[in-house]
PDB file of C-alpha atoms in Angstrom:
ATOM      1  CA  MET A1465      23.669  14.029  -0.334  1.00 56.00           C
ATOM      2  CA  ASN A1466      20.936  14.420  -3.103  1.00 81.00           C
ATOM      3  CA  THR A1467      17.895  12.583  -1.951  1.00 87.00           C
ATOM      4  CA  HIS A1468      15.836  12.520  -5.479  1.00 88.00           C
ATOM      5  CA  HIS A1469      19.322  10.769  -6.561  1.00 90.00           C
ATOM      6  CA  GLN A1470      19.204   7.899  -3.899  1.00 90.00           C
ATOM      7  CA  LEU A1471      15.460   7.196  -4.542  1.00 93.00           C
ATOM      8  CA  ILE A1472      16.440   6.835  -8.634  1.00 94.00           C
ATOM      9  CA  HIS A1473      19.788   5.146  -7.832  1.00 93.00           C
ATOM     10  CA  CYS A1474      17.505   2.615  -5.408  1.00 93.00           C
ATOM     11  CA  LEU A1475      15.041   2.492  -8.253  1.00 95.00           C
ATOM     12  CA  ALA A1476      17.588   1.757 -10.840  1.00 94.00           C
ATOM     13  CA  LEU A1477      18.628  -1.166  -8.678  1.00 93.00           C
ATOM     14  CA  SER A1478      15.697  -2.383  -7.826  1.00 94.00           C
ATOM     15  CA  ILE A1479      14.691  -2.821 -11.392  1.00 94.00           C
ATOM     16  CA  GLU A1480      17.948  -4.325 -12.422  1.00 93.00           C
ATOM     17  CA  TYR A1481      17.659  -7.128 -10.094  1.00 91.00           C
ATOM     18  CA  LYS A1482      14.033  -7.852 -10.154  1.00 90.00           C
ATOM     19  CA  GLY A1483      13.773  -8.596  -6.066  1.00 88.00           C
ATOM     20  CA  ARG A1484      17.195 -10.217  -5.770  1.00 88.00           C
ATOM     21  CA  PHE A1485      18.745  -9.213  -2.257  1.00 89.00           C
ATOM     22  CA  ILE A1486      21.744  -7.518  -1.587  1.00 84.00           C
ATOM     23  CA  HIS A1487      24.712  -8.149   0.637  1.00 80.00           C
ATOM     24  CA  GLY A1488      26.638  -6.065   2.280  1.00 75.00           C
ATOM     25  CA  GLU A1489      26.794  -2.254   1.199  1.00 78.00           C
ATOM     26  CA  LEU A1490      24.400  -0.694  -2.013  1.00 79.00           C
ATOM     27  CA  PRO A1491      26.852   0.032  -4.781  1.00 83.00           C
ATOM     28  CA  GLU A1492      27.229   3.656  -4.765  1.00 86.00           C
ATOM     29  CA  ILE A1493      25.777   6.369  -7.018  1.00 86.00           C
ATOM     30  CA  PRO A1494      26.922   7.017 -10.214  1.00 85.00           C
ATOM     31  CA  GLU A1495      29.360   9.891 -10.666  1.00 85.00           C
ATOM     32  CA  TYR A1496      27.534  10.977 -13.737  1.00 87.00           C
ATOM     33  CA  TYR A1497      24.119  11.985 -12.037  1.00 89.00           C
ATOM     34  CA  GLU A1498      25.625  15.590 -10.996  1.00 87.00           C
ATOM     35  CA  ASN A1499      26.119  16.204 -15.036  1.00 89.00           C
ATOM     36  CA  PRO A1500      24.567  13.497 -17.132  1.00 91.00           C
ATOM     37  CA  ASN A1501      25.000  13.450 -20.983  1.00 92.00           C
ATOM     38  CA  PRO A1502      21.799  13.394 -22.931  1.00 93.00           C
ATOM     39  CA  GLU A1503      21.470   9.824 -22.631  1.00 93.00           C
ATOM     40  CA  GLN A1504      21.898   9.641 -18.924  1.00 92.00           C
ATOM     41  CA  LYS A1505      19.429  12.526 -18.454  1.00 93.00           C
ATOM     42  CA  LYS A1506      16.708  11.029 -20.395  1.00 95.00           C
ATOM     43  CA  GLU A1507      17.546   7.705 -18.488  1.00 93.00           C
ATOM     44  CA  MET A1508      16.961   9.644 -14.757  1.00 93.00           C
ATOM     45  CA  GLU A1509      13.605  11.249 -16.258  1.00 95.00           C
ATOM     46  CA  ARG A1510      12.490   8.021 -16.708  1.00 95.00           C
ATOM     47  CA  LEU A1511      12.917   6.626 -13.330  1.00 95.00           C
ATOM     48  CA  GLY A1512      11.573  10.114 -12.059  1.00 95.00           C
ATOM     49  CA  GLU A1513       8.549   9.575 -14.059  1.00 96.00           C
ATOM     50  CA  ILE A1514       8.016   6.103 -12.521  1.00 96.00           C
ATOM     51  CA  LEU A1515       8.257   7.493  -9.399  1.00 96.00           C
ATOM     52  CA  ASP A1516       6.128  10.264  -9.779  1.00 96.00           C
ATOM     53  CA  ASN A1517       3.278   7.507 -11.276  1.00 95.00           C
ATOM     54  CA  LEU A1518       3.754   5.600  -8.098  1.00 96.00           C
ATOM     55  CA  ASN A1519       3.030   8.431  -6.128  1.00 95.00           C
ATOM     56  CA  LYS A1520      -0.088   9.237  -7.741  1.00 96.00           C
ATOM     57  CA  GLN A1521      -1.297   5.889  -6.576  1.00 95.00           C
ATOM     58  CA  GLY A1522      -0.525   6.667  -3.428  1.00 96.00           C
ATOM     59  CA  ILE A1523       2.905   4.193  -3.401  1.00 97.00           C
ATOM     60  CA  ARG A1524       6.109   4.999  -1.913  1.00 97.00           C
ATOM     61  CA  PHE A1525       9.438   3.729  -2.686  1.00 97.00           C
ATOM     62  CA  ILE A1526      11.924   3.483   0.247  1.00 96.00           C
ATOM     63  CA  PRO A1527      15.369   2.771  -0.105  1.00 94.00           C
ATOM     64  CA  TYR A1528      17.684   0.726   2.101  1.00 90.00           C
ATOM     65  CA  SER A1529      19.562   3.663   3.043  1.00 86.00           C
ATOM     66  CA  PHE A1530      16.479   5.614   3.860  1.00 91.00           C
ATOM     67  CA  LYS A1531      16.022   6.182   7.893  1.00 90.00           C
ATOM     68  CA  GLU A1532      12.348   4.782   7.282  1.00 91.00           C
ATOM     69  CA  PHE A1533      13.697   1.034   5.994  1.00 92.00           C
ATOM     70  CA  PRO A1534      12.811  -1.470   8.546  1.00 91.00           C
ATOM     71  CA  GLU A1535      15.684  -2.025  10.585  1.00 87.00           C
ATOM     72  CA  CYS A1536      14.891  -5.889  11.080  1.00 87.00           C
ATOM     73  CA  LEU A1537      15.354  -6.090   7.236  1.00 87.00           C
ATOM     74  CA  GLN A1538      18.759  -3.892   6.862  1.00 78.00           C
ATOM     75  CA  SER A1539      20.293  -6.373   9.748  1.00 64.00           C
ATOM     76  CA  SER A1540      19.463  -9.928   8.163  1.00 58.00           C
ATOM     77  CA  ASN A1541      22.792 -10.323   7.115  1.00 57.00           C
ATOM     78  CA  GLU A1542      22.003 -14.007   6.924  1.00 63.00           C
ATOM     79  CA  THR A1543      19.668 -13.818   4.087  1.00 69.00           C
ATOM     80  CA  GLY A1544      20.685 -10.189   2.200  1.00 81.00           C
ATOM     81  CA  ALA A1545      18.428  -7.291   2.722  1.00 88.00           C
ATOM     82  CA  PRO A1546      16.307  -6.047  -0.563  1.00 93.00           C
ATOM     83  CA  VAL A1547      17.509  -2.489  -2.005  1.00 93.00           C
ATOM     84  CA  GLY A1548      13.885  -1.058  -1.223  1.00 95.00           C
ATOM     85  CA  LEU A1549      10.352  -1.125  -0.564  1.00 97.00           C
ATOM     86  CA  PHE A1550       7.149  -0.113  -2.362  1.00 98.00           C
ATOM     87  CA  VAL A1551       4.763   0.672   0.050  1.00 98.00           C
ATOM     88  CA  LYS A1552       1.173   1.536  -0.037  1.00 98.00           C
ATOM     89  CA  GLY A1553      -0.460   2.669   3.257  1.00 97.00           C
ATOM     90  CA  ASP A1554       1.393   3.427   6.223  1.00 96.00           C
ATOM     91  CA  THR A1555       4.944   4.628   5.517  1.00 94.00           C
ATOM     92  CA  ASP A1556       6.195   4.908   8.993  1.00 93.00           C
ATOM     93  CA  LEU A1557       7.606   1.320   9.099  1.00 93.00           C
ATOM     94  CA  ARG A1558       9.809   1.499  11.799  1.00 89.00           C
ATOM     95  CA  ASN A1559       6.599   2.286  13.998  1.00 92.00           C
ATOM     96  CA  LEU A1560       4.203  -0.131  12.192  1.00 95.00           C
ATOM     97  CA  PHE A1561       7.049  -3.109  12.645  1.00 95.00           C
ATOM     98  CA  GLN A1562       7.885  -2.243  16.118  1.00 94.00           C
ATOM     99  CA  THR A1563       6.267  -5.314  17.711  1.00 97.00           C
ATOM    100  CA  THR A1564       4.899  -7.749  14.870  1.00 98.00           C
ATOM    101  CA  ALA A1565       3.747 -11.455  14.875  1.00 98.00           C
ATOM    102  CA  GLY A1566       3.830 -13.153  11.674  1.00 98.00           C
ATOM    103  CA  ILE A1567       0.911 -15.328  10.761  1.00 98.00           C
ATOM    104  CA  VAL A1568       1.615 -18.012   7.866  1.00 98.00           C
ATOM    105  CA  GLY A1569      -0.011 -21.401   6.420  1.00 98.00           C
ATOM    106  CA  THR A1570      -1.839 -23.599   4.435  1.00 97.00           C
ATOM    107  CA  ARG A1571      -3.990 -22.471   1.080  1.00 96.00           C
ATOM    108  CA  ASP A1572      -5.863 -25.651   2.160  1.00 95.00           C
ATOM    109  CA  MET A1573      -7.449 -24.616   5.052  1.00 96.00           C
ATOM    110  CA  SER A1574      -9.422 -27.007   7.303  1.00 97.00           C
ATOM    111  CA  TYR A1575     -11.899 -25.852   9.762  1.00 97.00           C
ATOM    112  CA  TYR A1576      -9.688 -26.573  12.404  1.00 97.00           C
ATOM    113  CA  GLY A1577      -6.950 -24.314  10.856  1.00 97.00           C
ATOM    114  CA  ARG A1578      -9.516 -21.768  10.482  1.00 97.00           C
ATOM    115  CA  SER A1579     -10.540 -21.993  13.812  1.00 97.00           C
ATOM    116  CA  ALA A1580      -6.683 -22.044  15.272  1.00 97.00           C
ATOM    117  CA  THR A1581      -6.069 -18.759  12.935  1.00 98.00           C
ATOM    118  CA  TYR A1582      -8.729 -16.944  14.862  1.00 98.00           C
ATOM    119  CA  ALA A1583      -7.601 -17.931  18.364  1.00 97.00           C
ATOM    120  CA  ILE A1584      -4.009 -17.043  17.566  1.00 98.00           C
ATOM    121  CA  VAL A1585      -5.243 -13.520  16.557  1.00 98.00           C
ATOM    122  CA  GLU A1586      -7.330 -13.427  19.486  1.00 97.00           C
ATOM    123  CA  GLU A1587      -4.684 -14.392  22.194  1.00 97.00           C
ATOM    124  CA  ILE A1588      -2.223 -11.586  20.161  1.00 97.00           C
ATOM    125  CA  LYS A1589      -4.598  -8.588  20.707  1.00 97.00           C
ATOM    126  CA  ALA A1590      -5.540  -9.816  24.242  1.00 96.00           C
ATOM    127  CA  THR A1591      -1.499  -9.806  25.042  1.00 95.00           C
ATOM    128  CA  ASN A1592      -0.316  -7.226  23.330  1.00 94.00           C
ATOM    129  CA  PRO A1593      -3.250  -4.683  21.438  1.00 95.00           C
ATOM    130  CA  ARG A1594      -0.267  -2.693  19.693  1.00 95.00           C
ATOM    131  CA  SER A1595       0.872  -5.563  17.593  1.00 97.00           C
ATOM    132  CA  THR A1596       1.141  -5.713  13.888  1.00 98.00           C
ATOM    133  CA  ILE A1597       0.189  -8.684  12.035  1.00 98.00           C
ATOM    134  CA  ILE A1598       2.045  -9.754   9.013  1.00 98.00           C
ATOM    135  CA  SER A1599       1.062 -12.381   5.889  1.00 98.00           C
ATOM    136  CA  GLY A1600       0.738 -12.425   2.912  1.00 98.00           C
ATOM    137  CA  LEU A1601      -2.528 -12.034   1.607  1.00 98.00           C
ATOM    138  CA  ALA A1602      -2.481 -15.622  -0.018  1.00 97.00           C
ATOM    139  CA  PHE A1603      -5.581 -17.847   0.325  1.00 97.00           C
ATOM    140  CA  GLY A1604      -6.639 -19.520   3.342  1.00 97.00           C
ATOM    141  CA  VAL A1605      -4.469 -19.063   6.772  1.00 98.00           C
ATOM    142  CA  ASP A1606      -3.029 -15.893   5.318  1.00 98.00           C
ATOM    143  CA  ALA A1607      -6.154 -13.864   4.523  1.00 98.00           C
ATOM    144  CA  ILE A1608      -8.313 -15.324   7.390  1.00 98.00           C
ATOM    145  CA  ALA A1609      -5.129 -13.631   9.680  1.00 98.00           C
ATOM    146  CA  HIS A1610      -5.442 -10.178   7.801  1.00 98.00           C
ATOM    147  CA  ARG A1611      -9.369 -10.444   8.222  1.00 98.00           C
ATOM    148  CA  GLU A1612      -9.374 -11.330  11.745  1.00 98.00           C
ATOM    149  CA  ALA A1613      -6.370  -8.783  12.348  1.00 98.00           C
ATOM    150  CA  LEU A1614      -8.692  -5.841  10.868  1.00 98.00           C
ATOM    151  CA  ASN A1615     -11.761  -7.225  12.637  1.00 97.00           C
ATOM    152  CA  THR A1616     -10.092  -7.042  16.316  1.00 97.00           C
ATOM    153  CA  GLY A1617      -8.794  -3.758  15.655  1.00 97.00           C
ATOM    154  CA  LEU A1618      -5.262  -4.746  14.791  1.00 98.00           C
ATOM    155  CA  LYS A1619      -3.186  -3.279  12.069  1.00 97.00           C
ATOM    156  CA  THR A1620      -2.350  -5.740   9.516  1.00 98.00           C
ATOM    157  CA  VAL A1621       0.342  -5.950   6.617  1.00 98.00           C
ATOM    158  CA  ALA A1622       0.256  -8.125   3.569  1.00 98.00           C
ATOM    159  CA  VAL A1623       3.658  -8.888   1.726  1.00 98.00           C
ATOM    160  CA  LEU A1624       3.342  -9.072  -1.975  1.00 98.00           C
ATOM    161  CA  PRO A1625       5.063 -11.505  -4.422  1.00 97.00           C
ATOM    162  CA  THR A1626       4.180  -8.760  -7.087  1.00 97.00           C
ATOM    163  CA  CYS A1627       4.343  -4.987  -6.963  1.00 95.00           C
ATOM    164  CA  VAL A1628       1.649  -3.572  -4.859  1.00 96.00           C
ATOM    165  CA  ASP A1629       0.266  -1.918  -8.026  1.00 93.00           C
ATOM    166  CA  ASN A1630      -0.615  -5.383  -8.849  1.00 94.00           C
ATOM    167  CA  ILE A1631      -2.175  -6.851  -5.609  1.00 96.00           C
ATOM    168  CA  TYR A1632      -2.002 -10.997  -5.905  1.00 96.00           C
ATOM    169  CA  PRO A1633      -4.131 -12.689  -5.336  1.00 96.00           C
ATOM    170  CA  CYS A1634      -6.171 -10.641  -7.427  1.00 96.00           C
ATOM    171  CA  GLN A1635      -9.618 -11.847  -5.870  1.00 97.00           C
ATOM    172  CA  HIS A1636      -8.108 -10.206  -2.237  1.00 98.00           C
ATOM    173  CA  LYS A1637      -8.243  -6.560  -3.756  1.00 97.00           C
ATOM    174  CA  GLN A1638     -11.029  -5.593  -1.480  1.00 98.00           C
ATOM    175  CA  LEU A1639      -8.960  -7.219   1.269  1.00 98.00           C
ATOM    176  CA  ALA A1640      -6.035  -5.261   0.338  1.00 98.00           C
ATOM    177  CA  GLU A1641      -8.058  -1.801   0.040  1.00 97.00           C
ATOM    178  CA  GLU A1642      -9.206  -2.748   3.622  1.00 98.00           C
ATOM    179  CA  ILE A1643      -5.689  -3.159   4.858  1.00 98.00           C
ATOM    180  CA  VAL A1644      -4.644  -0.128   3.837  1.00 98.00           C
ATOM    181  CA  ASP A1645      -7.614   2.225   4.772  1.00 97.00           C
ATOM    182  CA  LYS A1646      -7.756   0.832   8.671  1.00 97.00           C
ATOM    183  CA  GLY A1647      -4.004   1.894   9.014  1.00 97.00           C
ATOM    184  CA  GLY A1648      -1.972  -1.011   7.555  1.00 98.00           C
ATOM    185  CA  ALA A1649       0.087  -1.127   4.425  1.00 98.00           C
ATOM    186  CA  LEU A1650       1.106  -3.445   1.578  1.00 98.00           C
ATOM    187  CA  ILE A1651       4.441  -3.691   0.938  1.00 98.00           C
ATOM    188  CA  SER A1652       6.787  -5.403  -1.611  1.00 98.00           C
ATOM    189  CA  HIS A1653      10.342  -5.398  -2.768  1.00 97.00           C
ATOM    190  CA  PHE A1654       9.298  -6.089  -6.404  1.00 97.00           C
ATOM    191  CA  PRO A1655       9.332  -3.056  -8.973  1.00 95.00           C
ATOM    192  CA  PRO A1656       6.315  -2.125 -10.709  1.00 93.00           C
ATOM    193  CA  GLY A1657       5.164  -4.518 -13.593  1.00 90.00           C
ATOM    194  CA  THR A1658       6.657  -7.680 -11.676  1.00 94.00           C
ATOM    195  CA  ALA A1659       4.034 -10.816 -12.395  1.00 91.00           C
ATOM    196  CA  PRO A1660       3.497 -13.228  -9.491  1.00 92.00           C
ATOM    197  CA  ALA A1661       6.407 -15.861 -10.990  1.00 92.00           C
ATOM    198  CA  ALA A1662       7.120 -18.786  -8.294  1.00 91.00           C
ATOM    199  CA  ILE A1663      10.500 -17.912  -7.583  1.00 92.00           C
ATOM    200  CA  ASN A1664       9.320 -14.563  -6.032  1.00 95.00           C
ATOM    201  CA  PHE A1665       7.273 -16.443  -3.032  1.00 95.00           C
ATOM    202  CA  LEU A1666      10.980 -17.502  -1.945  1.00 94.00           C
ATOM    203  CA  SER A1667      11.826 -14.043  -1.388  1.00 93.00           C
ATOM    204  CA  ARG A1668       8.606 -12.627   0.025  1.00 96.00           C
ATOM    205  CA  ASN A1669       8.582 -15.380   2.666  1.00 96.00           C
ATOM    206  CA  GLN A1670      12.146 -14.384   3.805  1.00 94.00           C
ATOM    207  CA  ILE A1671      10.737 -10.652   4.121  1.00 96.00           C
ATOM    208  CA  ILE A1672       8.075 -12.089   6.359  1.00 97.00           C
ATOM    209  CA  ALA A1673      10.198 -14.222   8.571  1.00 96.00           C
ATOM    210  CA  ALA A1674      12.512 -10.905   8.874  1.00 95.00           C
ATOM    211  CA  LEU A1675       9.813  -8.936   9.905  1.00 96.00           C
ATOM    212  CA  SER A1676       8.083 -10.974  12.607  1.00 97.00           C
ATOM    213  CA  ASP A1677       9.016 -11.484  16.094  1.00 97.00           C
ATOM    214  CA  THR A1678       7.091 -14.432  16.341  1.00 98.00           C
ATOM    215  CA  LEU A1679       6.129 -16.741  13.646  1.00 98.00           C
ATOM    216  CA  TYR A1680       2.767 -18.444  13.907  1.00 98.00           C
ATOM    217  CA  VAL A1681       2.063 -21.692  11.768  1.00 98.00           C
ATOM    218  CA  PRO A1682      -1.949 -22.591  12.477  1.00 98.00           C
ATOM    219  CA  GLU A1683      -1.776 -25.567   9.923  1.00 98.00           C
ATOM    220  CA  SER A1684       0.439 -26.312   7.280  1.00 98.00           C
ATOM    221  CA  LYS A1685       1.489 -29.372   4.594  1.00 97.00           C
ATOM    222  CA  ALA A1686       4.843 -31.063   4.981  1.00 96.00           C
ATOM    223  CA  LYS A1687       5.828 -29.052   1.937  1.00 95.00           C
ATOM    224  CA  GLY A1688       4.885 -25.159   0.880  1.00 93.00           C
ATOM    225  CA  GLY A1689       5.028 -21.481   1.746  1.00 95.00           C
ATOM    226  CA  ALA A1690       5.037 -21.779   5.372  1.00 97.00           C
ATOM    227  CA  ILE A1691       7.350 -24.372   6.373  1.00 98.00           C
ATOM    228  CA  VAL A1692       9.604 -22.278   4.278  1.00 97.00           C
ATOM    229  CA  THR A1693       8.829 -18.937   5.823  1.00 97.00           C
ATOM    230  CA  ALA A1694       9.153 -20.863   9.346  1.00 98.00           C
ATOM    231  CA  LYS A1695      12.852 -22.258   8.522  1.00 97.00           C
ATOM    232  CA  TYR A1696      13.981 -18.837   7.195  1.00 95.00           C
ATOM    233  CA  ALA A1697      12.304 -17.506  10.360  1.00 96.00           C
ATOM    234  CA  TYR A1698      14.419 -20.351  12.370  1.00 96.00           C
ATOM    235  CA  VAL A1699      17.916 -19.120  10.830  1.00 94.00           C
ATOM    236  CA  LEU A1700      17.078 -15.663  11.730  1.00 92.00           C
ATOM    237  CA  GLY A1701      16.589 -16.734  15.490  1.00 94.00           C
ATOM    238  CA  LYS A1702      13.044 -15.748  15.447  1.00 96.00           C
ATOM    239  CA  GLU A1703      10.538 -17.260  17.873  1.00 97.00           C
ATOM    240  CA  ILE A1704       8.042 -19.917  15.966  1.00 98.00           C
ATOM    241  CA  GLN A1705       4.648 -21.123  17.109  1.00 98.00           C
ATOM    242  CA  ALA A1706       2.982 -23.895  15.402  1.00 98.00           C
ATOM    243  CA  VAL A1707      -0.149 -25.363  16.278  1.00 98.00           C
ATOM    244  CA  PRO A1708      -0.044 -29.153  16.556  1.00 97.00           C
ATOM    245  CA  GLY A1709      -2.946 -31.412  14.676  1.00 96.00           C
ATOM    246  CA  ARG A1710      -3.866 -35.085  14.168  1.00 95.00           C
ATOM    247  CA  TYR A1711      -1.042 -37.354  13.211  1.00 94.00           C
ATOM    248  CA  ASP A1712      -2.849 -38.869  10.087  1.00 94.00           C
ATOM    249  CA  ASP A1713      -3.974 -35.040   9.036  1.00 95.00           C
ATOM    250  CA  VAL A1714      -1.866 -33.707   5.834  1.00 96.00           C
ATOM    251  CA  ARG A1715      -3.218 -30.343   6.591  1.00 96.00           C
ATOM    252  CA  SER A1716      -0.772 -30.726   9.980  1.00 97.00           C
ATOM    253  CA  GLN A1717       1.980 -32.814   9.247  1.00 97.00           C
ATOM    254  CA  GLY A1718       3.930 -29.490   8.399  1.00 98.00           C
ATOM    255  CA  CYS A1719       3.460 -28.179  11.897  1.00 98.00           C
ATOM    256  CA  ASN A1720       3.927 -31.300  13.713  1.00 98.00           C
ATOM    257  CA  ASP A1721       7.309 -32.079  11.474  1.00 98.00           C
ATOM    258  CA  LEU A1722       8.161 -28.370  13.081  1.00 98.00           C
ATOM    259  CA  ILE A1723       7.349 -28.968  16.433  1.00 98.00           C
ATOM    260  CA  LYS A1724       9.414 -32.236  16.168  1.00 97.00           C
ATOM    261  CA  GLN A1725      12.301 -31.207  14.846  1.00 97.00           C
ATOM    262  CA  GLY A1726      12.851 -28.637  17.255  1.00 97.00           C
ATOM    263  CA  ILE A1727      12.126 -25.401  14.544  1.00 98.00           C
ATOM    264  CA  ALA A1728       8.572 -24.701  16.481  1.00 98.00           C
ATOM    265  CA  ASP A1729       7.330 -24.353  19.756  1.00 97.00           C
ATOM    266  CA  LEU A1730       3.832 -26.429  20.757  1.00 97.00           C
ATOM    267  CA  TRP A1731       1.213 -23.660  20.596  1.00 95.00           C
ATOM    268  CA  THR A1732      -2.115 -24.239  22.513  1.00 90.00           C
ATOM    269  CA  LYS A1733      -4.357 -21.859  22.986  1.00 82.00           C
ATOM    270  CA  THR A1734      -4.277 -19.740  26.590  1.00 75.00           C
ATOM    271  CA  LYS A1735      -6.598 -20.269  29.235  1.00 56.00           C
ATOM    272  CA  ASN A1736      -8.563 -16.993  30.413  1.00 45.00           C
TER     273      ASN A1736
END
């Protein structure tokens, strides 16, 4: 099978689906790829140019059917899987995701949540220094998780609600560059030019859940992306750890609810 044809076929599907997941097998490569008419050839060349432009930016497109595509995403039958991933940084994804820990939480983080995030990353570093920290590059808990991973020498991966050619939020461009420079990666299933629409965050959260062996929630309100991610992880049978907080603290209500509902185990700092 022609590898280039696989690439442009999956890229075309990614652009067509606009981030929607597939269930089951990918549609077959059109027969005309072997002998296209002038109009079809022009479209194939356009897709090839998109791939070339991505490569010039250090971005690689990895289709669902390629061996480098993360197995944990291929096997997420409950939620479906993306057609492919756009990756900037370490593209050896199966190695990068061999042992993972997801960390997600509120953007409106308190000192307590910040401290808990530090403690979780430090514990992961102490117990499994080969772990990769997965998060979403958002303000608050996500950014602190990425930053502390870099500070402790752990690799970290940011899953974006836009394509990796358009860092969101833009205030975290420098953090994104450091993630790549220190052996991690930026990944997205959205094609180039995708704006950060609200619906994009839902499928982004599904990917974080699928990539995480264990998902940690240091601090979260009752509603928000971290709770959605935790519920996705629960459906996928992942281990979930939530940090308890005061009964009257709105920033901890989501964590307390996850523990109360039996979705998450209660996380406490391990004594040295």
